[in-house]
Every structure is written in structure tokens, then in C-alpha cells.
Short mmCIF file of C-alpha atoms in Angstrom, two decimals:
data_model
loop_
_atom_site.label_atom_id
_atom_site.label_comp_id
_atom_site.label_asym_id
_atom_site.label_seq_id
_atom_site.Cartn_x
_atom_site.Cartn_y
_atom_site.Cartn_z
CA UNK A 12 15.31 2.55 -6.79
CA UNK A 13 19.32 2.75 -5.08
CA UNK A 14 21.31 0.74 -7.44
CA UNK A 15 22.48 -0.78 -3.58
CA UNK A 16 19.20 -2.22 -3.38
CA UNK A 17 19.56 -4.32 -6.88
CA UNK A 18 23.40 -5.17 -6.16
CA UNK A 19 23.10 -7.80 -4.01
CA UNK A 20 21.04 -9.67 -6.18
CA UNK A 21 23.83 -9.58 -8.48
CA UNK A 22 26.38 -10.90 -6.69
CA UNK A 23 24.72 -14.27 -6.03
CA UNK A 24 22.33 -14.51 -9.46
CA UNK A 25 22.91 -17.46 -10.09
CA UNK A 26 21.28 -18.65 -6.49
CA UNK A 27 18.51 -16.19 -7.03
CA UNK A 28 17.93 -17.10 -10.12
CA UNK A 29 16.96 -21.19 -9.22
CA UNK A 30 15.10 -20.25 -6.30
CA UNK A 31 12.78 -18.12 -8.10
CA UNK A 32 12.85 -20.78 -10.99
CA UNK A 33 11.86 -22.90 -8.54
CA UNK A 34 7.68 -21.79 -7.93
CA UNK A 35 5.55 -21.68 -10.62
CA UNK A 36 3.73 -18.57 -12.13
CA UNK A 37 0.35 -20.24 -11.58
CA UNK A 38 0.71 -20.93 -8.00
CA UNK A 39 2.34 -18.10 -6.72
CA UNK A 40 0.22 -16.08 -8.44
CA UNK A 41 -3.10 -17.81 -8.55
CA UNK A 42 -4.44 -14.60 -7.16
CA UNK A 43 -4.35 -12.40 -9.94
CA UNK A 44 -5.14 -14.91 -12.98
CA UNK A 45 -8.56 -13.77 -12.62
CA UNK A 46 -6.97 -10.14 -13.37
CA UNK A 47 -5.08 -11.04 -16.76
CA UNK A 48 -6.32 -9.30 -19.95
CA UNK A 49 -7.47 -10.65 -23.66
CA UNK A 50 -4.64 -12.80 -24.72
CA UNK A 51 -2.67 -9.99 -27.17
CA UNK A 52 -2.94 -7.78 -24.46
CA UNK A 53 0.38 -5.46 -23.51
CA UNK A 54 1.92 -6.79 -19.77
CA UNK A 55 4.81 -4.71 -18.16
CA UNK A 56 7.34 -6.95 -15.31
CA UNK A 57 8.91 -4.50 -13.18
CA UNK A 58 11.29 -6.74 -11.24
CA UNK A 59 11.42 -9.54 -13.74
CA UNK A 60 14.14 -11.53 -12.13
CA UNK A 61 14.56 -14.63 -13.31
CA UNK A 62 12.07 -14.23 -16.26
CA UNK A 63 9.84 -17.24 -14.53
CA UNK A 64 6.78 -14.86 -14.57
CA UNK A 65 7.70 -12.14 -17.68
CA UNK A 66 8.18 -16.41 -19.58
CA UNK A 67 4.47 -17.49 -18.21
CA UNK A 68 2.59 -14.45 -19.69
CA UNK A 69 4.68 -14.81 -22.62
CA UNK A 70 3.01 -18.56 -23.08
CA UNK A 71 -0.20 -17.65 -22.30
CA UNK A 72 0.36 -15.14 -25.66
CA UNK A 73 0.30 -11.37 -23.75
CA UNK A 74 3.15 -9.06 -25.60
CA UNK A 75 5.85 -8.80 -22.65
CA UNK A 76 8.12 -6.45 -21.44
CA UNK A 77 10.24 -7.30 -18.40
CA UNK A 78 11.96 -4.76 -16.24
CA UNK A 79 14.55 -5.60 -14.12
CA UNK A 80 17.93 -3.83 -13.12
CA UNK A 81 20.17 -6.21 -11.68
CA UNK A 82 22.26 -7.75 -14.35
CA UNK A 83 22.82 -10.45 -13.21
CA UNK A 84 19.77 -11.90 -13.19
CA UNK A 85 18.89 -10.36 -16.33
CA UNK A 86 21.55 -12.70 -17.89
CA UNK A 87 20.31 -15.09 -16.57
CA UNK A 88 16.79 -14.84 -17.65
CA UNK A 89 17.15 -13.82 -20.79
CA UNK A 90 19.35 -16.93 -22.06
CA UNK A 91 16.65 -19.01 -20.60
CA UNK A 92 13.54 -17.35 -21.42
CA UNK A 93 13.46 -16.41 -25.24
CA UNK A 94 10.25 -16.32 -25.84
CA UNK A 95 9.85 -13.33 -29.44
CA UNK A 96 7.17 -11.69 -27.06
CA UNK A 97 9.33 -10.71 -24.49
CA UNK A 98 11.08 -7.68 -24.35
CA UNK A 99 14.04 -7.58 -21.36
CA UNK A 100 14.58 -3.77 -20.26
CA UNK A 101 17.24 -2.73 -17.84
CA UNK A 102 15.29 0.14 -15.46
CA UNK A 103 13.73 0.74 -12.12
CA UNK A 104 11.13 2.38 -10.60
CA UNK A 105 10.31 5.13 -9.27
CA UNK A 106 10.96 6.56 -12.87
CA UNK A 107 11.22 3.96 -15.23
CA UNK A 108 12.34 6.16 -18.13
CA UNK A 109 13.44 3.64 -20.72
CA UNK A 110 10.20 2.21 -20.56
CA UNK A 111 8.12 5.75 -20.85
CA UNK A 112 10.26 6.21 -24.09
CA UNK A 113 8.59 3.10 -25.88
CA UNK A 114 5.50 5.33 -25.72
CA UNK A 115 3.32 2.40 -24.49
CA UNK A 116 0.24 1.98 -21.95
CA UNK A 117 -0.26 -1.60 -20.22
CA UNK A 118 -3.10 -3.43 -19.78
CA UNK A 119 -1.32 -5.82 -16.93
CA UNK A 120 1.64 -4.58 -15.03
CA UNK A 121 2.95 -7.10 -12.38
CA UNK A 122 5.21 -6.28 -9.24
CA UNK A 123 6.03 -9.96 -7.64
CA UNK A 124 8.50 -9.17 -4.60
CA UNK A 125 9.83 -5.31 -5.54
CA UNK A 126 7.69 -2.77 -3.45
CA UNK A 127 10.18 -3.61 -0.22
CA UNK A 128 12.55 -2.51 -2.05
CA UNK A 129 11.22 0.81 -2.90
CA UNK A 130 12.40 3.30 -0.47
CA UNK A 131 9.74 5.17 1.71
CA UNK A 132 10.51 8.32 -0.38
CA UNK A 133 9.86 6.69 -3.19
CA UNK A 134 6.69 5.40 -2.81
CA UNK A 135 4.64 7.86 -4.48
CA UNK A 136 6.34 8.90 -7.65
CA UNK A 137 6.97 5.10 -7.87
CA UNK A 138 3.23 5.21 -7.97
CA UNK A 139 2.51 7.47 -10.14
CA UNK A 140 4.56 5.77 -12.90
CA UNK A 141 2.43 3.00 -12.99
CA UNK A 142 -0.55 4.72 -13.05
CA UNK A 143 0.97 6.77 -16.02
CA UNK A 144 1.80 3.34 -17.67
CA UNK A 145 -1.68 1.38 -17.57
CA UNK A 146 -4.62 1.59 -19.65
CA UNK A 147 -7.81 3.14 -18.43
CA UNK A 148 -8.74 -0.63 -17.77
CA UNK A 149 -6.09 -2.00 -16.73
CA UNK A 150 -4.94 -3.70 -13.24
CA UNK A 151 -1.89 -3.24 -11.62
CA UNK A 152 -0.66 -6.13 -9.18
CA UNK A 153 1.61 -6.45 -6.14
CA UNK A 154 2.69 -8.93 -4.05
CA UNK A 155 3.90 -7.11 -0.56
CA UNK A 156 6.08 -8.25 1.56
CA UNK A 157 5.36 -8.40 5.69
CA UNK A 158 8.85 -9.15 8.25
CA UNK A 159 11.65 -9.06 8.82
CA UNK A 160 14.89 -7.57 5.77
CA UNK A 161 17.55 -10.53 5.46
CA UNK A 162 20.97 -8.45 6.49
CA UNK A 163 21.75 -8.46 2.74
CA UNK A 164 19.61 -7.04 0.73
CA UNK A 165 18.21 -3.74 2.00
CA UNK A 166 13.95 -3.61 2.71
CA UNK A 167 11.70 -1.01 4.35
CA UNK A 168 8.73 -2.26 6.37
CA UNK A 169 5.47 -1.48 4.27
CA UNK A 170 2.01 -0.93 5.86
CA UNK A 171 -0.68 -1.83 4.08
CA UNK A 172 -3.14 0.81 5.04
CA UNK A 173 -0.59 3.33 4.10
CA UNK A 174 0.51 2.03 0.53
CA UNK A 175 -3.32 1.96 -0.33
CA UNK A 176 -3.89 5.85 0.89
CA UNK A 177 -0.84 6.73 -1.42
CA UNK A 178 -3.03 4.40 -4.20
CA UNK A 179 -6.14 6.06 -4.06
CA UNK A 180 -3.83 10.26 -3.82
CA UNK A 181 -2.69 9.19 -7.73
CA UNK A 182 -6.46 7.55 -8.91
CA UNK A 183 -6.14 4.09 -8.11
CA UNK A 184 -8.12 1.85 -5.90
CA UNK A 185 -7.92 -1.35 -4.04
CA UNK A 186 -9.92 -3.98 -6.01
CA UNK A 187 -8.92 -6.69 -4.69
CA UNK A 188 -6.59 -7.87 -1.43
CA UNK A 189 -5.68 -11.05 0.08
CA UNK A 190 -4.75 -12.03 3.37
CA UNK A 191 -1.53 -12.71 4.64
CA UNK A 192 -0.36 -15.95 3.21
CA UNK A 193 2.53 -17.93 4.39
CA UNK A 194 5.66 -17.45 2.66
CA UNK A 195 5.72 -20.35 -0.59
CA UNK A 196 10.14 -20.36 0.34
CA UNK A 197 8.91 -21.40 4.19
CA UNK A 198 10.51 -18.23 5.72
CA UNK A 199 8.98 -18.35 9.00
CA UNK A 200 8.91 -15.19 9.45
CA UNK A 201 7.62 -13.60 5.91
CA UNK A 202 4.20 -13.24 4.87
CA UNK A 203 2.65 -11.48 2.29
CA UNK A 204 -0.20 -10.02 1.27
CA UNK A 205 -1.38 -9.49 -2.98
CA UNK A 206 -3.57 -6.14 -4.27
CA UNK A 207 -4.31 -5.68 -7.37
CA UNK A 208 -4.96 -1.92 -7.92
CA UNK A 209 -7.00 -0.23 -10.75
CA UNK A 210 -7.80 3.22 -11.73
CA UNK A 211 -10.71 5.19 -10.36
CA UNK A 212 -13.25 5.97 -12.40
CA UNK A 213 -14.10 9.47 -10.42
CA UNK A 214 -11.19 11.45 -9.14
CA UNK A 215 -9.82 11.02 -5.50
CA UNK A 216 -11.10 12.37 -2.60
CA UNK A 217 -7.81 14.00 -0.91
CA UNK A 218 -8.45 12.61 2.54
CA UNK A 219 -5.29 11.82 5.43
CA UNK A 220 -6.01 8.14 5.94
CA UNK A 221 -4.38 6.66 9.32
CA UNK A 222 -2.70 3.30 9.90
CA UNK A 223 -4.88 0.99 11.23
CA UNK A 224 -5.42 -2.71 12.15
CA UNK A 225 -9.23 -3.16 10.71
CA UNK A 226 -10.98 -4.50 8.28
CA UNK A 227 -8.94 -4.37 4.98
CA UNK A 228 -10.00 -1.42 2.41
CA UNK A 229 -10.61 -3.83 -1.42
CA UNK A 230 -13.79 -5.44 -2.03
CA UNK A 231 -12.51 -8.72 -2.11
CA UNK A 232 -10.08 -11.07 0.21
CA UNK A 233 -9.17 -14.41 0.01
#
């Protein structure tokens, strides 16, 4: 994830902070609530932004590691969300090197509005990193942005079928996929798809998967 991807968040950190704080975790991520682990588990919030989601997870009794590469957003988040069970780290995909040095595995990993910032060449390594940091029974929850990119923030198109195929190739399976949903900030040309990945119980079958407009591959939809 190149530094230019989050430089816009440094330049307008106050604006982004207040925008993200205007949304509620329990509403924005309602579909993910069923996948939350038992109280006391470890959670990793990658691209934690304003700290809204990290704070909500901490309030539910989790030990949260919040990763945010934008210095401006991270400073504002740390000033507002002061729970002792949130640990803030300046790190980024595809490697999350600083997170790896902690030597921990996580029961729940959240990437909210992050994947569109990951360059295509870094997406497979990013999935490999996330799989490495996940416990065998854990879940990775992602929100995937479908729509036009704003001119001031680097974003890359997301093909959901391609994403699921890449996840499968590293040993992750899609256990939940939502339909396209409207944007919480009411941006007309932006839609979101929510996905939950879990480790496969059997070795992945390597195969070429062509993008398709057909039925979703996940087991459940909303």
C-alpha cells in the first residue's frame, strides 16, 4: 500500500475523522456482528481510520490492535478513543511487518473501506499476510467499494469474483457475501459488498476462475 494512498487522509484528516465518526459500528457493520468472537478475543482493525470500529470492538471486551498509516487520522483517533485495550500501530498492507513482530494471531480481522486502496499487485500478498495473522477458527470481514474513485484519493477497481478466487488460492473461503448495498454517506455512484472469509478446512484447489456476473460464491447473502 503506497504512502500516496493515505496522504490524502493526512491532508484532510479532520474532515475524514468527523465523517467516519458520524457512522455507527453496529449499523455500518450489522452483517458482521454474528461473526464476532467470544469476549476477550484478539481483534485486528486494519485501516482503522478514526478509531470508530476499534473503539466499538474494545467496548465489547476485545483486545484490539488498530493499524492506521495516516498520521493525522491516527493522532485524532488516539486522542478520542482512549480505551486501554486498544493498541495503535503505524503499519500498512501488504506486509504488516510491525504487526507480525508482535507474534500474535487474531480471532477477528476487520478491513473497512480498505481494499480499494490496495494495488492489484499487492492484493495476493495482502491476503497471504491476513491468513498468516488469523487463528484457525477466525474470520476476516471486509467491505469492498464498488464504484467510481474520487480524483484526490488513489483507488483501484475491485472484481469480487477475482477477489474470492485469490482468497481461495491462499486457503481462505468466503462464508458470507452480501448483495450490493447503498453508500452510508449517500454517494450515488458508490455501492458496497460485504464479505467474510474463514480458513478452509481442506487444502485449496488451485484453478483458474474467470470473472462472472453470475450468482455469488458465498453461502449466505443479505
